[in-house]
CSV table of C-alpha atoms in Angstrom, one decimal:
chain,number,residue,atom,x,y,z
A,19,GLU,CA,-19.8,1.7,14.8
A,20,ALA,CA,-18.5,5.3,15.1
A,21,GLY,CA,-15.3,5.8,13.1
A,22,VAL,CA,-12.3,7.8,14.2
A,23,VAL,CA,-13.2,11.4,15.1
A,24,GLN,CA,-11.0,14.3,14.5
A,25,SER,CA,-11.5,17.9,15.7
A,26,PRO,CA,-11.4,20.8,14.2
A,27,ARG,CA,-12.0,19.8,10.9
A,28,TYR,CA,-10.4,22.9,9.7
A,29,LYS,CA,-8.2,25.5,11.4
A,30,ILE,CA,-6.9,29.1,10.2
A,31,ILE,CA,-4.2,30.8,12.2
A,32,GLU,CA,-1.4,33.3,12.2
A,33,LYS,CA,2.4,32.0,12.3
A,34,LYS,CA,3.9,31.8,15.5
A,35,GLN,CA,0.7,31.0,17.1
A,36,PRO,CA,0.1,27.7,18.6
A,37,VAL,CA,-2.4,25.0,17.6
A,38,ALA,CA,-3.7,21.7,18.8
A,39,PHE,CA,-5.7,18.8,17.0
A,40,TRP,CA,-7.7,16.2,18.8
A,41,CYS,CA,-8.0,12.7,18.0
A,42,ASN,CA,-10.5,9.9,19.3
A,43,PRO,CA,-9.9,6.6,17.7
A,44,ILE,CA,-12.5,3.6,17.3
A,45,SER,CA,-13.3,2.1,20.3
A,46,GLY,CA,-10.9,-0.8,21.3
A,47,HIS,CA,-8.0,0.3,18.9
A,48,ASN,CA,-4.9,0.1,20.8
A,49,THR,CA,-2.5,1.9,18.2
A,50,LEU,CA,-3.1,5.3,17.4
A,51,TYR,CA,-1.3,7.2,14.4
A,52,TRP,CA,-0.6,10.7,13.8
A,53,TYR,CA,0.3,11.6,10.0
A,54,LEU,CA,1.0,14.5,7.9
A,55,GLN,CA,-0.6,14.8,4.3
A,56,ASN,CA,1.0,17.7,2.5
A,57,LEU,CA,-1.0,19.0,-0.8
A,58,GLY,CA,-0.5,16.3,-3.7
A,59,GLN,CA,1.4,13.7,-1.5
A,60,GLY,CA,0.5,10.7,0.5
A,61,PRO,CA,0.4,10.7,4.2
A,62,GLU,CA,3.6,10.5,6.4
A,63,LEU,CA,3.9,9.3,9.7
A,64,LEU,CA,4.2,11.7,12.3
A,65,ILE,CA,4.0,9.3,15.6
A,66,ARG,CA,2.7,6.0,16.5
A,67,TYR,CA,1.0,5.1,20.0
A,68,GLU,CA,0.8,1.8,21.4
A,69,ASN,CA,-1.7,2.7,24.2
A,70,GLU,CA,0.1,5.5,26.0
A,71,GLU,CA,3.5,4.8,24.9
A,72,ALA,CA,4.8,6.6,21.9
A,73,VAL,CA,6.9,3.5,20.0
A,74,ASP,CA,7.7,5.6,16.9
A,75,ASP,CA,8.3,9.5,16.9
A,76,SER,CA,11.2,9.3,14.9
A,77,GLN,CA,9.5,11.8,12.1
A,78,LEU,CA,8.1,14.3,14.7
A,79,PRO,CA,9.8,17.5,14.5
A,80,LYS,CA,10.3,17.6,18.4
A,81,ASP,CA,11.6,21.1,18.6
A,82,ARG,CA,7.8,22.5,17.5
A,83,PHE,CA,6.0,19.4,17.8
A,84,SER,CA,4.3,17.6,20.4
A,85,ALA,CA,1.8,14.7,21.1
A,86,GLU,CA,0.1,12.8,24.0
A,87,ARG,CA,-2.2,10.1,24.7
A,88,LEU,CA,-2.3,10.2,28.6
A,89,LYS,CA,-4.8,7.5,28.9
A,90,GLY,CA,-4.3,5.5,26.3
A,91,VAL,CA,-7.5,6.4,24.3
A,92,ASP,CA,-8.0,9.9,22.7
A,93,SER,CA,-4.8,11.8,21.4
A,94,THR,CA,-3.8,15.6,20.9
A,95,LEU,CA,-1.0,16.7,18.4
A,96,LYS,CA,0.2,20.4,19.1
A,97,ILE,CA,2.5,22.7,17.1
A,98,GLN,CA,4.1,25.5,19.0
A,99,PRO,CA,4.8,27.8,17.3
A,100,ALA,CA,3.1,27.2,14.0
A,101,GLU,CA,5.3,28.1,10.7
A,102,LEU,CA,3.8,28.6,7.1
A,103,GLY,CA,5.1,25.1,6.2
A,104,ASP,CA,2.9,23.7,8.4
A,105,SER,CA,0.0,23.9,6.3
A,106,ALA,CA,-1.3,20.5,5.4
A,107,VAL,CA,-4.1,18.1,6.6
A,108,TYR,CA,-3.2,16.0,9.8
A,109,LEU,CA,-4.6,12.7,10.0
A,110,CYS,CA,-5.1,10.3,13.0
A,111,ALA,CA,-5.4,6.7,12.5
A,112,SER,CA,-6.1,4.0,14.5
A,113,SER,CA,-5.6,-0.2,14.5
A,114,LEU,CA,-6.3,-2.9,16.6
A,115,GLY,CA,-3.3,-3.6,18.8
A,116,ALA,CA,-2.4,-7.2,20.2
A,117,SER,CA,-5.2,-8.7,18.8
A,118,GLY,CA,-3.7,-11.4,16.7
A,119,SER,CA,-4.5,-9.5,13.7
A,120,SER,CA,-2.1,-10.6,10.9
A,121,TYR,CA,-2.1,-7.4,9.0
A,122,ASN,CA,-2.1,-3.8,9.6
A,123,GLU,CA,-5.5,-2.1,8.5
A,124,GLN,CA,-5.9,1.3,9.9
A,125,PHE,CA,-8.9,3.2,9.9
A,126,PHE,CA,-8.5,7.1,9.0
A,127,GLY,CA,-10.3,9.8,10.1
A,128,PRO,CA,-11.5,12.6,8.0
A,129,GLY,CA,-8.7,15.0,9.0
A,130,THR,CA,-7.7,18.5,10.1
A,131,ARG,CA,-7.1,20.9,7.5
A,132,LEU,CA,-4.4,23.6,9.1
A,133,THR,CA,-3.7,27.0,7.1
A,134,VAL,CA,-0.8,29.0,8.7
A,135,LEU,CA,-1.1,32.7,7.6
B,184,ALA,CA,13.2,-0.1,4.3
B,185,GLN,CA,10.1,-0.1,2.2
B,186,SER,CA,8.9,2.3,-0.5
B,187,VAL,CA,6.0,2.4,-3.2
B,188,THR,CA,6.2,4.0,-6.6
B,189,GLN,CA,2.9,4.9,-8.2
B,190,LEU,CA,3.7,5.2,-11.8
B,191,ASP,CA,1.0,7.7,-12.8
B,192,SER,CA,0.1,11.0,-11.1
B,193,HIS,CA,-2.9,11.3,-12.9
B,194,VAL,CA,-5.2,9.0,-15.0
B,195,SER,CA,-8.5,10.0,-16.8
B,196,VAL,CA,-11.0,7.2,-18.4
B,197,SER,CA,-14.5,7.5,-19.7
B,198,GLU,CA,-17.2,5.9,-17.8
B,199,GLY,CA,-17.8,2.3,-18.5
B,200,THR,CA,-14.2,1.6,-19.6
B,201,PRO,CA,-11.4,-0.3,-17.6
B,202,VAL,CA,-9.4,1.2,-14.9
B,203,LEU,CA,-5.6,0.4,-14.5
B,204,LEU,CA,-3.5,2.4,-11.8
B,205,ARG,CA,0.1,1.1,-11.5
B,206,CYS,CA,2.0,0.5,-8.4
B,207,ASN,CA,5.6,-0.7,-7.7
B,208,TYR,CA,7.0,-1.5,-4.4
B,209,SER,CA,10.3,-2.1,-2.8
B,210,SER,CA,10.5,-3.9,0.7
B,211,SER,CA,13.2,-5.6,2.6
B,212,TYR,CA,10.5,-7.6,4.2
B,213,SER,CA,7.4,-9.9,3.0
B,214,PRO,CA,5.4,-7.1,2.8
B,215,SER,CA,1.6,-6.0,3.2
B,216,LEU,CA,-0.1,-4.1,0.5
B,217,PHE,CA,-2.9,-2.3,0.4
B,218,TRP,CA,-4.9,0.1,-1.8
B,219,TYR,CA,-6.6,3.1,-0.2
B,220,VAL,CA,-8.8,5.6,-1.8
B,221,GLN,CA,-9.6,9.5,-0.9
B,222,HIS,CA,-12.5,11.4,-1.8
B,223,PRO,CA,-12.3,15.3,-1.4
B,224,ASN,CA,-13.0,16.1,2.0
B,225,LYS,CA,-13.4,12.5,3.5
B,226,GLY,CA,-11.0,10.1,5.2
B,227,LEU,CA,-8.8,7.6,3.7
B,228,GLN,CA,-10.7,4.4,3.0
B,229,LEU,CA,-9.2,0.8,2.5
B,230,LEU,CA,-9.9,-0.5,-0.9
B,231,LEU,CA,-8.3,-4.1,-0.7
B,232,LYS,CA,-5.3,-5.7,1.1
B,233,TYR,CA,-2.5,-8.4,0.3
B,234,THR,CA,-1.0,-10.3,3.0
B,235,SER,CA,0.7,-13.3,1.6
B,236,ALA,CA,-2.4,-15.4,0.8
B,237,ALA,CA,-4.2,-15.4,-2.5
B,238,THR,CA,-2.2,-13.0,-5.1
B,239,LEU,CA,-5.2,-11.9,-6.7
B,240,VAL,CA,-7.1,-9.6,-4.2
B,241,LYS,CA,-10.6,-8.5,-4.7
B,242,GLY,CA,-11.7,-5.5,-2.8
B,243,ILE,CA,-14.9,-3.1,-2.7
B,244,ASN,CA,-16.9,-1.4,-5.5
B,245,GLY,CA,-15.6,-3.8,-7.9
B,246,PHE,CA,-11.7,-3.2,-7.5
B,247,GLU,CA,-9.1,-6.0,-7.3
B,248,ALA,CA,-5.2,-6.0,-7.8
B,249,GLU,CA,-2.9,-8.6,-8.5
B,250,PHE,CA,0.6,-9.2,-6.4
B,251,LYS,CA,3.2,-10.4,-8.7
B,252,LYS,CA,6.4,-10.4,-6.8
B,253,SER,CA,8.7,-11.1,-9.8
B,254,GLU,CA,7.7,-7.6,-11.1
B,255,THR,CA,7.3,-6.2,-7.7
B,256,SER,CA,4.1,-4.8,-9.0
B,257,PHE,CA,0.7,-4.2,-7.1
B,258,HIS,CA,-1.6,-2.8,-9.7
B,259,LEU,CA,-5.2,-1.6,-9.1
B,260,THR,CA,-7.9,-2.9,-11.7
B,261,LYS,CA,-11.5,-2.3,-12.2
B,262,PRO,CA,-13.5,-3.6,-15.3
B,263,SER,CA,-15.8,-0.8,-15.9
B,264,ALA,CA,-15.4,2.8,-14.3
B,265,HIS,CA,-18.3,4.6,-12.5
B,266,MET,CA,-18.6,8.1,-12.0
B,267,SER,CA,-18.2,7.8,-8.3
B,268,ASP,CA,-14.7,6.3,-8.6
B,269,ALA,CA,-13.3,9.7,-9.3
B,270,ALA,CA,-10.8,10.1,-6.3
B,271,GLU,CA,-7.3,9.9,-5.1
B,272,TYR,CA,-5.8,6.7,-4.9
B,273,PHE,CA,-2.9,5.6,-2.8
B,274,CYS,CA,-0.8,2.4,-3.0
B,275,VAL,CA,0.5,1.4,0.6
B,276,VAL,CA,3.1,-0.7,1.9
B,277,SER,CA,3.4,-2.1,5.2
B,278,PRO,CA,6.5,-4.2,6.9
B,279,GLY,CA,3.9,-5.8,9.3
B,280,ARG,CA,1.4,-5.6,11.8
B,281,ARG,CA,1.0,-2.6,13.7
B,282,ARG,CA,3.7,-1.0,11.7
B,283,ALA,CA,3.5,2.6,10.0
B,284,LEU,CA,2.1,2.6,6.7
B,285,THR,CA,4.5,4.2,3.6
B,286,PHE,CA,2.0,5.9,1.1
B,287,GLY,CA,2.8,6.1,-2.5
B,288,SER,CA,2.5,9.9,-3.9
B,289,GLY,CA,-0.9,9.2,-5.2
B,290,THR,CA,-2.7,8.9,-8.4
B,291,ARG,CA,-6.1,11.0,-9.2
B,292,LEU,CA,-8.5,9.2,-11.1
B,293,GLN,CA,-10.7,11.3,-13.7
B,294,VAL,CA,-13.7,9.6,-14.8
B,295,GLN,CA,-15.3,11.2,-17.8
B,296,PRO,CA,-19.3,11.0,-18.7
């Protein structure tokens, strides 16, 4: 079974440029998460989707960040314009939705490492 | 609200010796607790999970953790370290099903030959 797929794996851009990250979750997983992981820290949630609905985006900096999950499957996270402080790893994760699962096991992709120069 | 504190940012052990990675949690709910491992340039992988069943939880690769409510702890242990265990380990808490995970700051485990 394929895991969570993310692309690109690495991205280097200059500040003020736009950038986009793509995530394809595990088939059948209704819940999708985007996390930000700064160097030497644990991941922090940016946004959580239930199918195509963003149900928790309180930590997403909406002045420059946006995300979409139009058909409730794959998702795109965008930054425009990028700032130096956005350099980090962007992780996508997915989990089963309303399946009766009693715990929240999330499966993570390998991440996209963004460097803003 | 929930949070986790990983008490050691860096742990170094010799191969074949026991591993102890410490974690304390705080949660307003009856929490689910997890340990994830992150190898360089690889995705986070679930090691084990506690979800209010048995307090001693066994995971993959010989790791286990014990939930102690009175101490609000969820320490990760392994009887004998292997070189391949060298990685970053995250203690994680979740308030419930399909909710976001709250990660600790991580503990880097080094295994010396």
